[in-house]
Tab-separated table of N, CA and C in Angstrom:
chain	number	residue	atom	x	y	z
A	2	MET	N	0.831	-1.189	0.000
A	2	MET	CA	0.000	0.000	0.000
A	2	MET	C	0.872	1.247	0.000
A	3	ASN	N	1.930	1.223	0.785
A	3	ASN	CA	2.823	2.382	0.812
A	3	ASN	C	3.419	2.644	-0.559
A	4	ALA	N	3.705	1.583	-1.319
A	4	ALA	CA	4.270	1.748	-2.663
A	4	ALA	C	3.276	2.470	-3.572
A	5	LEU	N	1.999	2.164	-3.443
A	5	LEU	CA	0.972	2.826	-4.250
A	5	LEU	C	0.927	4.319	-3.945
A	6	TYR	N	0.895	4.660	-2.673
A	6	TYR	CA	0.854	6.071	-2.287
A	6	TYR	C	2.144	6.791	-2.662
A	7	ARG	N	3.258	6.123	-2.537
A	7	ARG	CA	4.543	6.717	-2.924
A	7	ARG	C	4.560	7.002	-4.428
A	8	PHE	N	4.105	6.035	-5.231
A	8	PHE	CA	4.042	6.221	-6.681
A	8	PHE	C	3.127	7.399	-7.029
A	9	ALA	N	1.953	7.455	-6.408
A	9	ALA	CA	1.007	8.545	-6.681
A	9	ALA	C	1.634	9.892	-6.339
A	10	ARG	N	2.324	9.965	-5.225
A	10	ARG	CA	2.969	11.216	-4.827
A	10	ARG	C	4.053	11.606	-5.823
A	11	GLU	N	4.876	10.640	-6.243
A	11	GLU	CA	5.959	10.913	-7.196
A	11	GLU	C	5.425	11.353	-8.557
A	12	MET	N	4.249	10.899	-8.930
A	12	MET	CA	3.634	11.260	-10.208
A	12	MET	C	2.706	12.470	-10.084
A	13	SER	N	2.688	13.090	-8.918
A	13	SER	CA	1.827	14.256	-8.636
A	13	SER	C	0.354	13.938	-8.856
A	14	LEU	N	-0.047	12.746	-8.452
A	14	LEU	CA	-1.443	12.323	-8.567
A	14	LEU	C	-2.168	12.606	-7.259
A	15	ARG	N	-3.442	12.901	-7.379
A	15	ARG	CA	-4.293	13.103	-6.211
A	15	ARG	C	-5.297	11.965	-6.149
A	16	GLN	N	-5.677	11.598	-4.952
A	16	GLN	CA	-6.641	10.520	-4.759
A	16	GLN	C	-8.042	11.098	-4.628
A	17	VAL	N	-8.994	10.495	-5.330
A	17	VAL	CA	-10.398	10.886	-5.184
A	17	VAL	C	-10.867	10.451	-3.802
A	18	ARG	N	-11.542	11.357	-3.116
A	18	ARG	CA	-12.117	11.072	-1.795
A	18	ARG	C	-13.624	10.870	-1.954
A	19	PHE	N	-14.133	9.821	-1.351
A	19	PHE	CA	-15.553	9.495	-1.420
A	19	PHE	C	-16.193	9.842	-0.076
A	20	THR	N	-17.199	10.730	-0.089
A	20	THR	CA	-17.809	11.159	1.171
A	20	THR	C	-18.505	9.999	1.879
A	21	ASP	N	-19.250	9.202	1.153
A	21	ASP	CA	-19.875	8.000	1.717
A	21	ASP	C	-19.086	6.814	1.175
A	22	ASP	N	-17.983	6.521	1.800
A	22	ASP	CA	-17.014	5.559	1.270
A	22	ASP	C	-17.480	4.119	1.491
A	23	GLN	N	-18.116	3.554	0.465
A	23	GLN	CA	-18.614	2.182	0.516
A	23	GLN	C	-17.749	1.235	-0.321
A	24	ARG	N	-16.479	1.610	-0.532
A	24	ARG	CA	-15.585	0.732	-1.296
A	24	ARG	C	-15.392	-0.583	-0.555
A	25	ARG	N	-15.245	-1.668	-1.320
A	25	ARG	CA	-14.963	-2.960	-0.705
A	25	ARG	C	-13.583	-2.900	-0.068
A	26	ARG	N	-13.444	-3.615	1.014
A	26	ARG	CA	-12.188	-3.592	1.757
A	26	ARG	C	-11.679	-5.006	1.993
A	27	ALA	N	-10.366	-5.093	2.111
A	27	ALA	CA	-9.704	-6.337	2.502
A	27	ALA	C	-8.677	-5.962	3.559
A	28	PHE	N	-8.711	-6.632	4.670
A	28	PHE	CA	-7.803	-6.347	5.784
A	28	PHE	C	-7.922	-4.888	6.227
A	29	GLY	N	-9.150	-4.331	6.108
A	29	GLY	CA	-9.416	-2.975	6.548
A	29	GLY	C	-9.017	-1.883	5.576
A	30	ARG	N	-8.484	-2.258	4.412
A	30	ARG	CA	-8.036	-1.265	3.432
A	30	ARG	C	-8.868	-1.368	2.157
A	31	PRO	N	-9.135	-0.230	1.511
A	31	PRO	CA	-9.923	-0.268	0.271
A	31	PRO	C	-9.230	-1.076	-0.817
A	32	LEU	N	-10.032	-1.746	-1.642
A	32	LEU	CA	-9.482	-2.515	-2.761
A	32	LEU	C	-9.256	-1.654	-3.999
A	33	ASP	N	-10.054	-0.610	-4.173
A	33	ASP	CA	-10.021	0.177	-5.406
A	33	ASP	C	-9.755	1.649	-5.114
A	34	PHE	N	-9.102	2.286	-6.074
A	34	PHE	CA	-8.750	3.698	-5.954
A	34	PHE	C	-8.939	4.373	-7.298
A	35	VAL	N	-9.105	5.692	-7.260
A	35	VAL	CA	-9.070	6.515	-8.465
A	35	VAL	C	-8.089	7.641	-8.169
A	36	PHE	N	-7.080	7.760	-9.023
A	36	PHE	CA	-6.106	8.837	-8.916
A	36	PHE	C	-6.237	9.723	-10.140
A	37	TYR	N	-5.916	10.999	-10.000
A	37	TYR	CA	-6.068	11.932	-11.115
A	37	TYR	C	-5.046	13.054	-11.006
A	38	ARG	N	-4.901	13.756	-12.121
A	38	ARG	CA	-4.023	14.928	-12.182
A	38	ARG	C	-4.577	15.862	-13.253
A	39	GLY	N	-4.573	17.153	-12.983
A	39	GLY	CA	-4.980	18.131	-13.981
A	39	GLY	C	-6.470	18.202	-14.245
A	40	LEU	N	-7.265	17.679	-13.336
A	40	LEU	CA	-8.723	17.693	-13.479
A	40	LEU	C	-9.352	18.176	-12.183
A	41	ASN	N	-10.617	18.524	-12.254
A	41	ASN	CA	-11.408	18.839	-11.064
A	41	ASN	C	-12.424	17.728	-10.862
A	42	VAL	N	-12.604	17.307	-9.631
A	42	VAL	CA	-13.617	16.301	-9.312
A	42	VAL	C	-14.935	17.025	-9.066
A	43	ASN	N	-15.939	16.713	-9.881
A	43	ASN	CA	-17.276	17.291	-9.698
A	43	ASN	C	-18.110	16.456	-8.737
A	44	GLU	N	-18.072	15.150	-8.923
A	44	GLU	CA	-18.831	14.220	-8.083
A	44	GLU	C	-18.057	12.928	-7.958
A	45	ALA	N	-18.190	12.292	-6.810
A	45	ALA	CA	-17.568	10.985	-6.604
A	45	ALA	C	-18.500	10.154	-5.729
A	46	SER	N	-18.829	8.967	-6.197
A	46	SER	CA	-19.721	8.103	-5.430
A	46	SER	C	-19.359	6.644	-5.658
A	47	VAL	N	-19.858	5.823	-4.763
A	47	VAL	CA	-19.642	4.382	-4.834
A	47	VAL	C	-21.009	3.716	-4.925
A	48	LEU	N	-21.191	2.868	-5.927
A	48	LEU	CA	-22.437	2.110	-6.059
A	48	LEU	C	-22.300	0.812	-5.275
A	49	VAL	N	-23.242	0.557	-4.413
A	49	VAL	CA	-23.213	-0.672	-3.625
A	49	VAL	C	-23.962	-1.750	-4.391
A	50	THR	N	-23.294	-2.882	-4.601
A	50	THR	CA	-23.904	-3.983	-5.345
A	50	THR	C	-23.402	-5.313	-4.796
A	51	ARG	N	-24.210	-6.342	-4.997
A	51	ARG	CA	-23.763	-7.693	-4.661
A	51	ARG	C	-23.427	-8.469	-5.926
A	52	ALA	N	-23.498	-7.802	-7.080
A	52	ALA	CA	-23.251	-8.458	-8.367
A	52	ALA	C	-21.765	-8.678	-8.634
A	53	SER	N	-20.905	-8.083	-7.827
A	53	SER	CA	-19.463	-8.182	-8.051
A	53	SER	C	-18.754	-8.184	-6.706
A	54	ASP	N	-17.497	-8.590	-6.717
A	54	ASP	CA	-16.721	-8.532	-5.481
A	54	ASP	C	-16.084	-7.159	-5.278
A	55	HIS	N	-16.345	-6.216	-6.197
A	55	HIS	CA	-15.912	-4.822	-6.073
A	55	HIS	C	-17.123	-3.933	-6.318
A	56	ASN	N	-17.240	-2.855	-5.546
A	56	ASN	CA	-18.294	-1.871	-5.801
A	56	ASN	C	-17.795	-0.876	-6.845
A	57	PRO	N	-18.614	-0.561	-7.851
A	57	PRO	CA	-18.195	0.398	-8.879
A	57	PRO	C	-17.963	1.789	-8.284
A	58	LEU	N	-16.906	2.430	-8.750
A	58	LEU	CA	-16.583	3.796	-8.349
A	58	LEU	C	-16.960	4.719	-9.501
A	59	LEU	N	-17.802	5.696	-9.233
A	59	LEU	CA	-18.228	6.653	-10.257
A	59	LEU	C	-17.634	8.012	-9.921
A	60	VAL	N	-16.891	8.568	-10.869
A	60	VAL	CA	-16.281	9.879	-10.656
A	60	VAL	C	-16.535	10.728	-11.891
A	61	GLU	N	-17.036	11.932	-11.675
A	61	GLU	CA	-17.243	12.882	-12.770
A	61	GLU	C	-16.187	13.979	-12.645
A	62	PHE	N	-15.436	14.164	-13.737
A	62	PHE	CA	-14.372	15.162	-13.773
A	62	PHE	C	-14.743	16.296	-14.714
A	63	SER	N	-14.117	17.430	-14.512
A	63	SER	CA	-14.151	18.526	-15.480
A	63	SER	C	-12.708	18.966	-15.703
A	64	PRO	N	-12.461	19.634	-16.833
A	64	PRO	CA	-11.087	20.058	-17.112
A	64	PRO	C	-10.561	20.953	-15.990
A	65	GLY	N	-9.313	20.743	-15.670
A	65	GLY	CA	-8.674	21.555	-14.644
A	65	GLY	C	-7.760	22.582	-15.266
A	66	LYS	N	-7.032	23.240	-14.426
A	66	LYS	CA	-6.063	24.222	-14.865
A	66	LYS	C	-4.911	23.513	-15.568
A	67	PRO	N	-4.459	24.020	-16.711
A	67	PRO	CA	-3.312	23.383	-17.379
A	67	PRO	C	-2.086	23.386	-16.466
A	68	GLU	N	-1.364	22.281	-16.493
A	68	GLU	CA	-0.173	22.154	-15.649
A	68	GLU	C	1.001	22.876	-16.276
A	69	GLN	N	1.800	23.488	-15.446
A	69	GLN	CA	2.986	24.216	-15.920
A	69	GLN	C	4.175	23.294	-16.014
């Protein structure tokens, strides 16, 4: 897990935060993530389903400020 966060930091990626975080977990940690750069997050939600072993993550982005 630390390697994932280290990679995201080195690539200047930001993690999407889910207000009602219903992501599936293993050993207390989320299984799925969405990372982004150069965009704005408009909405982020998790669909709860029993049809899969992962809950779908829905994120709506809009263009962000161009990176320098």
